[in-house]
């Protein structure tokens, strides 16, 4: 049976990888991006890609993109996102608002537009791109973490409200990813090696690591997974206590006792 998927922000980075892997897996792929050239370039290189020009924050543009796609997709990946770093004490309201607008409100808009259509076709799968920055506060991260934490709650709420329509809603929270919007961070060799060392799995993540997780959640194999956040971070969010070692003498207390 043919499958279809729309990926927002698919003109580059993680979204592009999701679109490419979905294309290889036989999906008809809607490559939705505010950057028209990028959307067309990716869509034209896929076996069955459709470039969809829209901003996820504009309901009319999203409706038109869905009309152009020509069918209700089996899956929607809300991947489009932006970041504006800066200390909260100096952050401009514009920077605060633009990140909330794209990373949280834009996901609500796309999800509502698609869910209304999925309701009439028997359901589907929605995957939202969160971040480990929505789990641990990110110093000088502006409103990014608040938007992603809010998106995690929105994911859970949508899963509860839309389960009866056959719609599953989950999220994927990437960790340190060597690509997309983080590419400039990892061009700094010292930052790169410091971060690599702190990841229990011993490496940075790739855009493909994230794409695999997303497509699993979209697939039939994930059909009973609903309302979850899949953290794909090599366990870095679990490693806080590893930064606070105990003295060796205390580390071995209790050894040898029966
Ligand atoms: N790269 C990372 O390290 C990382 C880590 C955690 C989470 N994420 C999340 O993954 C997602 C993808 O990030 P990326 O690293 O691939 O970034 P990216 O900047 O490479 O790609 C984002 C894409 O979204 C598009 N876009 C931005 N605003 C849009 C809008 N309003 N409407 C439509 N398209 C829009 C951009 O044109 C771009 O093509 C984001 O939600 C980001 O927050 C990324």
PDB file of N, CA, C and O in Angstrom, residues 74-149:
ATOM      1  N   UNK A  74      -0.559  10.163   5.464  1.00  0.00           N
ATOM      2  CA  UNK A  74      -0.624   9.174   6.548  1.00  0.00           C
ATOM      3  C   UNK A  74       0.156   9.674   7.752  1.00  0.00           C
ATOM      4  O   UNK A  74      -0.107   9.267   8.882  1.00  0.00           O
ATOM      5  N   UNK A  75       1.157  10.534   7.491  1.00  0.00           N
ATOM      6  CA  UNK A  75       2.000  11.022   8.592  1.00  0.00           C
ATOM      7  C   UNK A  75       2.374  12.488   8.368  1.00  0.00           C
ATOM      8  O   UNK A  75       2.543  12.941   7.228  1.00  0.00           O
ATOM      9  N   UNK A  76       2.461  13.209   9.476  1.00  0.00           N
ATOM     10  CA  UNK A  76       2.937  14.598   9.469  1.00  0.00           C
ATOM     11  C   UNK A  76       4.101  14.675  10.448  1.00  0.00           C
ATOM     12  O   UNK A  76       3.988  14.221  11.598  1.00  0.00           O
ATOM     13  N   UNK A  77       5.211  15.246  10.000  1.00  0.00           N
ATOM     14  CA  UNK A  77       6.337  15.473  10.904  1.00  0.00           C
ATOM     15  C   UNK A  77       6.513  16.978  11.066  1.00  0.00           C
ATOM     16  O   UNK A  77       6.860  17.682  10.112  1.00  0.00           O
ATOM     17  N   UNK A  78       6.232  17.457  12.268  1.00  0.00           N
ATOM     18  CA  UNK A  78       6.390  18.878  12.574  1.00  0.00           C
ATOM     19  C   UNK A  78       7.834  19.112  13.005  1.00  0.00           C
ATOM     20  O   UNK A  78       8.168  19.064  14.190  1.00  0.00           O
ATOM     21  N   UNK A  79       8.660  19.362  12.008  1.00  0.00           N
ATOM     22  CA  UNK A  79      10.106  19.463  12.255  1.00  0.00           C
ATOM     23  C   UNK A  79      10.620  20.898  12.183  1.00  0.00           C
ATOM     24  O   UNK A  79      11.652  21.214  12.781  1.00  0.00           O
ATOM     25  N   UNK A  80       9.925  21.782  11.453  1.00  0.00           N
ATOM     26  CA  UNK A  80      10.422  23.156  11.274  1.00  0.00           C
ATOM     27  C   UNK A  80      10.663  23.814  12.624  1.00  0.00           C
ATOM     28  O   UNK A  80       9.832  23.727  13.521  1.00  0.00           O
ATOM     29  N   UNK A  81      11.813  24.453  12.757  1.00  0.00           N
ATOM     30  CA  UNK A  81      12.112  25.122  14.013  1.00  0.00           C
ATOM     31  C   UNK A  81      13.213  26.140  13.825  1.00  0.00           C
ATOM     32  O   UNK A  81      13.985  26.074  12.862  1.00  0.00           O
ATOM     33  N   UNK A  82      13.263  27.089  14.745  1.00  0.00           N
ATOM     34  CA  UNK A  82      14.313  28.113  14.714  1.00  0.00           C
ATOM     35  C   UNK A  82      14.853  28.289  16.130  1.00  0.00           C
ATOM     36  O   UNK A  82      14.246  27.846  17.107  1.00  0.00           O
ATOM     37  N   UNK A  83      16.008  28.936  16.211  1.00  0.00           N
ATOM     38  CA  UNK A  83      16.578  29.220  17.534  1.00  0.00           C
ATOM     39  C   UNK A  83      17.103  30.651  17.543  1.00  0.00           C
ATOM     40  O   UNK A  83      17.579  31.146  16.517  1.00  0.00           O
ATOM     41  N   UNK A  84      16.925  31.336  18.656  1.00  0.00           N
ATOM     42  CA  UNK A  84      17.517  32.671  18.865  1.00  0.00           C
ATOM     43  C   UNK A  84      18.163  32.638  20.238  1.00  0.00           C
ATOM     44  O   UNK A  84      17.476  32.720  21.246  1.00  0.00           O
ATOM     45  N   UNK A  85      19.482  32.460  20.274  1.00  0.00           N
ATOM     46  CA  UNK A  85      20.176  32.396  21.558  1.00  0.00           C
ATOM     47  C   UNK A  85      20.286  33.781  22.176  1.00  0.00           C
ATOM     48  O   UNK A  85      20.255  34.795  21.475  1.00  0.00           O
ATOM     49  N   UNK A  86      20.457  33.816  23.470  1.00  0.00           N
ATOM     50  CA  UNK A  86      20.681  35.090  24.147  1.00  0.00           C
ATOM     51  C   UNK A  86      20.287  34.988  25.600  1.00  0.00           C
ATOM     52  O   UNK A  86      19.364  34.237  25.933  1.00  0.00           O
ATOM     53  N   UNK A  87      20.985  35.713  26.482  1.00  0.00           N
ATOM     54  CA  UNK A  87      20.639  35.681  27.910  1.00  0.00           C
ATOM     55  C   UNK A  87      19.253  36.283  28.140  1.00  0.00           C
ATOM     56  O   UNK A  87      18.900  37.291  27.525  1.00  0.00           O
ATOM     57  N   UNK A  88      18.485  35.655  29.006  1.00  0.00           N
ATOM     58  CA  UNK A  88      17.112  36.116  29.247  1.00  0.00           C
ATOM     59  C   UNK A  88      17.076  37.577  29.674  1.00  0.00           C
ATOM     60  O   UNK A  88      16.161  38.319  29.323  1.00  0.00           O
ATOM     61  N   UNK A  89      18.095  38.019  30.406  1.00  0.00           N
ATOM     62  CA  UNK A  89      18.078  39.381  30.950  1.00  0.00           C
ATOM     63  C   UNK A  89      18.071  40.429  29.835  1.00  0.00           C
ATOM     64  O   UNK A  89      17.542  41.522  30.006  1.00  0.00           O
ATOM     65  N   UNK A  90      18.627  40.072  28.669  1.00  0.00           N
ATOM     66  CA  UNK A  90      18.706  41.027  27.552  1.00  0.00           C
ATOM     67  C   UNK A  90      17.839  40.632  26.359  1.00  0.00           C
ATOM     68  O   UNK A  90      17.834  41.325  25.345  1.00  0.00           O
ATOM     69  N   UNK A  91      17.147  39.503  26.441  1.00  0.00           N
ATOM     70  CA  UNK A  91      16.448  38.972  25.259  1.00  0.00           C
ATOM     71  C   UNK A  91      15.366  39.932  24.766  1.00  0.00           C
ATOM     72  O   UNK A  91      14.589  40.466  25.574  1.00  0.00           O
ATOM     73  N   UNK A  92      15.306  40.159  23.459  1.00  0.00           N
ATOM     74  CA  UNK A  92      14.263  41.037  22.923  1.00  0.00           C
ATOM     75  C   UNK A  92      12.939  40.267  22.867  1.00  0.00           C
ATOM     76  O   UNK A  92      12.924  39.044  22.736  1.00  0.00           O
ATOM     77  N   UNK A  93      11.840  41.012  22.936  1.00  0.00           N
ATOM     78  CA  UNK A  93      10.523  40.373  22.841  1.00  0.00           C
ATOM     79  C   UNK A  93      10.363  39.718  21.473  1.00  0.00           C
ATOM     80  O   UNK A  93       9.729  38.676  21.336  1.00  0.00           O
ATOM     81  N   UNK A  94      10.949  40.333  20.444  1.00  0.00           N
ATOM     82  CA  UNK A  94      10.867  39.748  19.094  1.00  0.00           C
ATOM     83  C   UNK A  94      11.498  38.375  19.062  1.00  0.00           C
ATOM     84  O   UNK A  94      10.951  37.440  18.468  1.00  0.00           O
ATOM     85  N   UNK A  95      12.689  38.249  19.669  1.00  0.00           N
ATOM     86  CA  UNK A  95      13.354  36.949  19.686  1.00  0.00           C
ATOM     87  C   UNK A  95      12.538  35.940  20.498  1.00  0.00           C
ATOM     88  O   UNK A  95      12.396  34.771  20.108  1.00  0.00           O
ATOM     89  N   UNK A  96      12.031  36.374  21.652  1.00  0.00           N
ATOM     90  CA  UNK A  96      11.198  35.473  22.464  1.00  0.00           C
ATOM     91  C   UNK A  96      10.009  34.982  21.638  1.00  0.00           C
ATOM     92  O   UNK A  96       9.749  33.789  21.521  1.00  0.00           O
ATOM     93  N   UNK A  97       9.293  35.944  21.028  1.00  0.00           N
ATOM     94  CA  UNK A  97       8.040  35.606  20.335  1.00  0.00           C
ATOM     95  C   UNK A  97       8.257  34.771  19.085  1.00  0.00           C
ATOM     96  O   UNK A  97       7.476  33.867  18.798  1.00  0.00           O
ATOM     97  N   UNK A  98       9.293  35.079  18.302  1.00  0.00           N
ATOM     98  CA  UNK A  98       9.458  34.374  17.024  1.00  0.00           C
ATOM     99  C   UNK A  98       9.725  32.883  17.249  1.00  0.00           C
ATOM    100  O   UNK A  98       9.234  32.034  16.503  1.00  0.00           O
ATOM    101  N   UNK A  99      10.461  32.558  18.303  1.00  0.00           N
ATOM    102  CA  UNK A  99      10.753  31.141  18.574  1.00  0.00           C
ATOM    103  C   UNK A  99       9.499  30.413  19.075  1.00  0.00           C
ATOM    104  O   UNK A  99       9.209  29.286  18.659  1.00  0.00           O
ATOM    105  N   UNK A 100       8.740  31.082  19.946  1.00  0.00           N
ATOM    106  CA  UNK A 100       7.484  30.472  20.412  1.00  0.00           C
ATOM    107  C   UNK A 100       6.535  30.299  19.219  1.00  0.00           C
ATOM    108  O   UNK A 100       5.855  29.274  19.081  1.00  0.00           O
ATOM    109  N   UNK A 101       6.519  31.283  18.334  1.00  0.00           N
ATOM    110  CA  UNK A 101       5.601  31.276  17.184  1.00  0.00           C
ATOM    111  C   UNK A 101       5.885  30.090  16.254  1.00  0.00           C
ATOM    112  O   UNK A 101       4.980  29.364  15.867  1.00  0.00           O
ATOM    113  N   UNK A 102       7.154  29.898  15.903  1.00  0.00           N
ATOM    114  CA  UNK A 102       7.492  28.809  14.970  1.00  0.00           C
ATOM    115  C   UNK A 102       7.500  27.459  15.692  1.00  0.00           C
ATOM    116  O   UNK A 102       6.901  26.484  15.217  1.00  0.00           O
ATOM    117  N   UNK A 103       8.164  27.389  16.850  1.00  0.00           N
ATOM    118  CA  UNK A 103       8.437  26.087  17.477  1.00  0.00           C
ATOM    119  C   UNK A 103       7.248  25.521  18.252  1.00  0.00           C
ATOM    120  O   UNK A 103       7.217  24.318  18.523  1.00  0.00           O
ATOM    121  N   UNK A 104       6.292  26.375  18.601  1.00  0.00           N
ATOM    122  CA  UNK A 104       5.133  25.876  19.354  1.00  0.00           C
ATOM    123  C   UNK A 104       3.827  26.149  18.586  1.00  0.00           C
ATOM    124  O   UNK A 104       3.102  25.223  18.232  1.00  0.00           O
ATOM    125  N   UNK A 105       3.566  27.437  18.287  1.00  0.00           N
ATOM    126  CA  UNK A 105       2.301  27.772  17.619  1.00  0.00           C
ATOM    127  C   UNK A 105       2.240  27.163  16.212  1.00  0.00           C
ATOM    128  O   UNK A 105       1.194  26.662  15.785  1.00  0.00           O
ATOM    129  N   UNK A 106       3.346  27.181  15.492  1.00  0.00           N
ATOM    130  CA  UNK A 106       3.377  26.602  14.139  1.00  0.00           C
ATOM    131  C   UNK A 106       3.043  25.119  14.149  1.00  0.00           C
ATOM    132  O   UNK A 106       2.391  24.608  13.230  1.00  0.00           O
ATOM    133  N   UNK A 107       3.468  24.428  15.187  1.00  0.00           N
ATOM    134  CA  UNK A 107       3.164  22.998  15.296  1.00  0.00           C
ATOM    135  C   UNK A 107       1.672  22.798  15.545  1.00  0.00           C
ATOM    136  O   UNK A 107       1.037  21.904  14.967  1.00  0.00           O
ATOM    137  N   UNK A 108       1.100  23.654  16.390  1.00  0.00           N
ATOM    138  CA  UNK A 108      -0.351  23.569  16.628  1.00  0.00           C
ATOM    139  C   UNK A 108      -1.109  23.794  15.320  1.00  0.00           C
ATOM    140  O   UNK A 108      -2.029  23.044  14.972  1.00  0.00           O
ATOM    141  N   UNK A 109      -0.691  24.820  14.559  1.00  0.00           N
ATOM    142  CA  UNK A 109      -1.402  25.157  13.310  1.00  0.00           C
ATOM    143  C   UNK A 109      -1.344  23.972  12.330  1.00  0.00           C
ATOM    144  O   UNK A 109      -2.377  23.514  11.829  1.00  0.00           O
ATOM    145  N   UNK A 110      -0.157  23.466  12.052  1.00  0.00           N
ATOM    146  CA  UNK A 110      -0.022  22.359  11.082  1.00  0.00           C
ATOM    147  C   UNK A 110      -0.767  21.121  11.569  1.00  0.00           C
ATOM    148  O   UNK A 110      -1.425  20.430  10.785  1.00  0.00           O
ATOM    149  N   UNK A 111      -0.658  20.849  12.855  1.00  0.00           N
ATOM    150  CA  UNK A 111      -1.307  19.647  13.397  1.00  0.00           C
ATOM    151  C   UNK A 111      -2.819  19.756  13.290  1.00  0.00           C
ATOM    152  O   UNK A 111      -3.498  18.788  12.935  1.00  0.00           O
ATOM    153  N   UNK A 112      -3.357  20.939  13.602  1.00  0.00           N
ATOM    154  CA  UNK A 112      -4.815  21.086  13.533  1.00  0.00           C
ATOM    155  C   UNK A 112      -5.320  20.943  12.099  1.00  0.00           C
ATOM    156  O   UNK A 112      -6.317  20.263  11.838  1.00  0.00           O
ATOM    157  N   UNK A 113      -4.608  21.610  11.153  1.00  0.00           N
ATOM    158  CA  UNK A 113      -5.005  21.529   9.742  1.00  0.00           C
ATOM    159  C   UNK A 113      -5.000  20.072   9.273  1.00  0.00           C
ATOM    160  O   UNK A 113      -5.947  19.595   8.632  1.00  0.00           O
ATOM    161  N   UNK A 114      -3.935  19.342   9.615  1.00  0.00           N
ATOM    162  CA  UNK A 114      -3.807  17.956   9.144  1.00  0.00           C
ATOM    163  C   UNK A 114      -4.756  17.033   9.922  1.00  0.00           C
ATOM    164  O   UNK A 114      -5.398  16.151   9.330  1.00  0.00           O
ATOM    165  N   UNK A 115      -4.882  17.239  11.227  1.00  0.00           N
ATOM    166  CA  UNK A 115      -5.735  16.342  12.039  1.00  0.00           C
ATOM    167  C   UNK A 115      -7.199  16.435  11.614  1.00  0.00           C
ATOM    168  O   UNK A 115      -7.917  15.432  11.620  1.00  0.00           O
ATOM    169  N   UNK A 116      -7.646  17.636  11.224  1.00  0.00           N
ATOM    170  CA  UNK A 116      -9.043  17.765  10.765  1.00  0.00           C
ATOM    171  C   UNK A 116      -9.275  16.909   9.527  1.00  0.00           C
ATOM    172  O   UNK A 116     -10.349  16.345   9.333  1.00  0.00           O
ATOM    173  N   UNK A 117      -8.238  16.813   8.696  1.00  0.00           N
ATOM    174  CA  UNK A 117      -8.357  15.974   7.485  1.00  0.00           C
ATOM    175  C   UNK A 117      -8.201  14.499   7.843  1.00  0.00           C
ATOM    176  O   UNK A 117      -8.924  13.647   7.326  1.00  0.00           O
ATOM    177  N   UNK A 118      -7.246  14.192   8.749  1.00  0.00           N
ATOM    178  CA  UNK A 118      -7.041  12.790   9.149  1.00  0.00           C
ATOM    179  C   UNK A 118      -8.300  12.231   9.817  1.00  0.00           C
ATOM    180  O   UNK A 118      -8.596  11.035   9.691  1.00  0.00           O
ATOM    181  N   UNK A 119      -9.016  13.092  10.522  1.00  0.00           N
ATOM    182  CA  UNK A 119     -10.238  12.643  11.203  1.00  0.00           C
ATOM    183  C   UNK A 119     -11.230  12.053  10.202  1.00  0.00           C
ATOM    184  O   UNK A 119     -11.958  11.115  10.505  1.00  0.00           O
ATOM    185  N   UNK A 120     -11.236  12.610   8.979  1.00  0.00           N
ATOM    186  CA  UNK A 120     -12.190  12.121   7.980  1.00  0.00           C
ATOM    187  C   UNK A 120     -11.656  10.907   7.213  1.00  0.00           C
ATOM    188  O   UNK A 120     -12.427  10.245   6.523  1.00  0.00           O
ATOM    189  N   UNK A 121     -10.352  10.646   7.317  1.00  0.00           N
ATOM    190  CA  UNK A 121      -9.795   9.515   6.563  1.00  0.00           C
ATOM    191  C   UNK A 121      -9.430   8.338   7.467  1.00  0.00           C
ATOM    192  O   UNK A 121      -8.887   7.348   6.995  1.00  0.00           O
ATOM    193  N   UNK A 122      -9.697   8.457   8.767  1.00  0.00           N
ATOM    194  CA  UNK A 122      -9.469   7.310   9.658  1.00  0.00           C
ATOM    195  C   UNK A 122      -8.213   7.392  10.495  1.00  0.00           C
ATOM    196  O   UNK A 122      -7.893   6.459  11.235  1.00  0.00           O
ATOM    197  N   UNK A 123      -7.469   8.494  10.375  1.00  0.00           N
ATOM    198  CA  UNK A 123      -6.342   8.692  11.295  1.00  0.00           C
ATOM    199  C   UNK A 123      -4.995   8.765  10.621  1.00  0.00           C
ATOM    200  O   UNK A 123      -4.882   8.886   9.404  1.00  0.00           O
ATOM    201  N   UNK A 124      -3.946   8.694  11.454  1.00  0.00           N
ATOM    202  CA  UNK A 124      -2.575   8.821  10.960  1.00  0.00           C
ATOM    203  C   UNK A 124      -1.636   9.039  12.127  1.00  0.00           C
ATOM    204  O   UNK A 124      -2.013   8.886  13.293  1.00  0.00           O
ATOM    205  N   UNK A 125      -0.415   9.402  11.790  1.00  0.00           N
ATOM    206  CA  UNK A 125       0.619   9.589  12.814  1.00  0.00           C
ATOM    207  C   UNK A 125       1.213  10.989  12.707  1.00  0.00           C
ATOM    208  O   UNK A 125       1.511  11.456  11.601  1.00  0.00           O
ATOM    209  N   UNK A 126       1.371  11.649  13.842  1.00  0.00           N
ATOM    210  CA  UNK A 126       2.020  12.961  13.887  1.00  0.00           C
ATOM    211  C   UNK A 126       3.237  12.840  14.798  1.00  0.00           C
ATOM    212  O   UNK A 126       3.148  12.271  15.898  1.00  0.00           O
ATOM    213  N   UNK A 127       4.379  13.341  14.314  1.00  0.00           N
ATOM    214  CA  UNK A 127       5.592  13.347  15.145  1.00  0.00           C
ATOM    215  C   UNK A 127       6.105  14.783  15.235  1.00  0.00           C
ATOM    216  O   UNK A 127       6.288  15.451  14.211  1.00  0.00           O
ATOM    217  N   UNK A 128       6.293  15.248  16.452  1.00  0.00           N
ATOM    218  CA  UNK A 128       6.772  16.610  16.688  1.00  0.00           C
ATOM    219  C   UNK A 128       8.242  16.598  17.101  1.00  0.00           C
ATOM    220  O   UNK A 128       8.654  15.752  17.902  1.00  0.00           O
ATOM    221  N   UNK A 129       9.005  17.554  16.584  1.00  0.00           N
ATOM    222  CA  UNK A 129      10.430  17.606  16.921  1.00  0.00           C
ATOM    223  C   UNK A 129      10.620  18.484  18.152  1.00  0.00           C
ATOM    224  O   UNK A 129      10.473  19.706  18.096  1.00  0.00           O
ATOM    225  N   UNK A 130      10.925  17.837  19.275  1.00  0.00           N
ATOM    226  CA  UNK A 130      11.218  18.602  20.495  1.00  0.00           C
ATOM    227  C   UNK A 130      12.729  18.733  20.603  1.00  0.00           C
ATOM    228  O   UNK A 130      13.422  18.899  19.597  1.00  0.00           O
ATOM    229  N   UNK A 131      13.282  18.649  21.792  1.00  0.00           N
ATOM    230  CA  UNK A 131      14.733  18.798  21.976  1.00  0.00           C
ATOM    231  C   UNK A 131      15.067  18.481  23.422  1.00  0.00           C
ATOM    232  O   UNK A 131      14.226  18.678  24.316  1.00  0.00           O
ATOM    233  N   UNK A 132      16.313  18.065  23.659  1.00  0.00           N
ATOM    234  CA  UNK A 132      16.729  17.900  25.057  1.00  0.00           C
ATOM    235  C   UNK A 132      16.776  19.265  25.756  1.00  0.00           C
ATOM    236  O   UNK A 132      16.770  19.338  26.972  1.00  0.00           O
ATOM    237  N   UNK A 133      16.775  20.347  24.965  1.00  0.00           N
ATOM    238  CA  UNK A 133      16.717  21.691  25.568  1.00  0.00           C
ATOM    239  C   UNK A 133      15.355  21.950  26.212  1.00  0.00           C
ATOM    240  O   UNK A 133      15.208  22.900  26.985  1.00  0.00           O
ATOM    241  N   UNK A 134      14.379  21.118  25.926  1.00  0.00           N
ATOM    242  CA  UNK A 134      13.075  21.204  26.590  1.00  0.00           C
ATOM    243  C   UNK A 134      13.022  20.319  27.827  1.00  0.00           C
ATOM    244  O   UNK A 134      12.001  20.256  28.508  1.00  0.00           O
ATOM    245  N   UNK A 135      14.124  19.618  28.111  1.00  0.00           N
ATOM    246  CA  UNK A 135      14.195  18.735  29.292  1.00  0.00           C
ATOM    247  C   UNK A 135      15.125  19.343  30.344  1.00  0.00           C
ATOM    248  O   UNK A 135      14.831  19.343  31.524  1.00  0.00           O
ATOM    249  N   UNK A 136      16.263  19.872  29.875  1.00  0.00           N
ATOM    250  CA  UNK A 136      17.229  20.536  30.765  1.00  0.00           C
ATOM    251  C   UNK A 136      17.357  21.996  30.345  1.00  0.00           C
ATOM    252  O   UNK A 136      17.478  22.270  29.149  1.00  0.00           O
ATOM    253  N   UNK A 137      17.351  22.937  31.306  1.00  0.00           N
ATOM    254  CA  UNK A 137      17.526  24.346  30.936  1.00  0.00           C
ATOM    255  C   UNK A 137      18.852  24.554  30.198  1.00  0.00           C
ATOM    256  O   UNK A 137      19.873  23.977  30.564  1.00  0.00           O
ATOM    257  N   UNK A 138      18.787  25.350  29.160  1.00  0.00           N
ATOM    258  CA  UNK A 138      19.943  25.590  28.300  1.00  0.00           C
ATOM    259  C   UNK A 138      20.359  27.049  28.502  1.00  0.00           C
ATOM    260  O   UNK A 138      19.628  27.956  28.090  1.00  0.00           O
ATOM    261  N   UNK A 139      21.482  27.268  29.162  1.00  0.00           N
ATOM    262  CA  UNK A 139      21.899  28.636  29.492  1.00  0.00           C
ATOM    263  C   UNK A 139      22.004  29.488  28.234  1.00  0.00           C
ATOM    264  O   UNK A 139      22.575  29.054  27.224  1.00  0.00           O
ATOM    265  N   UNK A 140      21.409  30.672  28.258  1.00  0.00           N
ATOM    266  CA  UNK A 140      21.378  31.598  27.124  1.00  0.00           C
ATOM    267  C   UNK A 140      20.611  31.034  25.924  1.00  0.00           C
ATOM    268  O   UNK A 140      20.872  31.399  24.777  1.00  0.00           O
ATOM    269  N   UNK A 141      19.684  30.145  26.213  1.00  0.00           N
ATOM    270  CA  UNK A 141      18.908  29.518  25.129  1.00  0.00           C
ATOM    271  C   UNK A 141      17.650  30.280  24.757  1.00  0.00           C
ATOM    272  O   UNK A 141      16.848  29.788  23.962  1.00  0.00           O
ATOM    273  N   UNK A 142      17.451  31.478  25.318  1.00  0.00           N
ATOM    274  CA  UNK A 142      16.258  32.264  24.975  1.00  0.00           C
ATOM    275  C   UNK A 142      14.986  31.488  25.297  1.00  0.00           C
ATOM    276  O   UNK A 142      14.902  30.799  26.312  1.00  0.00           O
ATOM    277  N   UNK A 143      13.987  31.579  24.414  1.00  0.00           N
ATOM    278  CA  UNK A 143      12.706  30.902  24.675  1.00  0.00           C
ATOM    279  C   UNK A 143      12.659  29.499  24.063  1.00  0.00           C
ATOM    280  O   UNK A 143      11.626  28.829  24.113  1.00  0.00           O
ATOM    281  N   UNK A 144      13.788  29.051  23.486  1.00  0.00           N
ATOM    282  CA  UNK A 144      13.811  27.761  22.778  1.00  0.00           C
ATOM    283  C   UNK A 144      13.364  26.600  23.675  1.00  0.00           C
ATOM    284  O   UNK A 144      12.503  25.805  23.304  1.00  0.00           O
ATOM    285  N   UNK A 145      13.955  26.507  24.867  1.00  0.00           N
ATOM    286  CA  UNK A 145      13.631  25.396  25.768  1.00  0.00           C
ATOM    287  C   UNK A 145      12.185  25.452  26.240  1.00  0.00           C
ATOM    288  O   UNK A 145      11.517  24.412  26.346  1.00  0.00           O
ATOM    289  N   UNK A 146      11.695  26.654  26.508  1.00  0.00           N
ATOM    290  CA  UNK A 146      10.298  26.793  26.947  1.00  0.00           C
ATOM    291  C   UNK A 146       9.355  26.345  25.842  1.00  0.00           C
ATOM    292  O   UNK A 146       8.338  25.681  26.095  1.00  0.00           O
ATOM    293  N   UNK A 147       9.679  26.705  24.596  1.00  0.00           N
ATOM    294  CA  UNK A 147       8.841  26.294  23.462  1.00  0.00           C
ATOM    295  C   UNK A 147       8.846  24.768  23.325  1.00  0.00           C
ATOM    296  O   UNK A 147       7.806  24.150  23.100  1.00  0.00           O
ATOM    297  N   UNK A 148      10.027  24.155  23.465  1.00  0.00           N
ATOM    298  CA  UNK A 148      10.121  22.704  23.286  1.00  0.00           C
ATOM    299  C   UNK A 148       9.462  21.955  24.447  1.00  0.00           C
ATOM    300  O   UNK A 148       8.845  20.906  24.251  1.00  0.00           O
ATOM    301  N   UNK A 149       9.603  22.480  25.670  1.00  0.00           N
ATOM    302  CA  UNK A 149       8.927  21.855  26.811  1.00  0.00           C
ATOM    303  C   UNK A 149       7.415  21.961  26.625  1.00  0.00           C
ATOM    304  O   UNK A 149       6.663  21.019  26.897  1.00  0.00           O
TER     305      UNK A 149
END
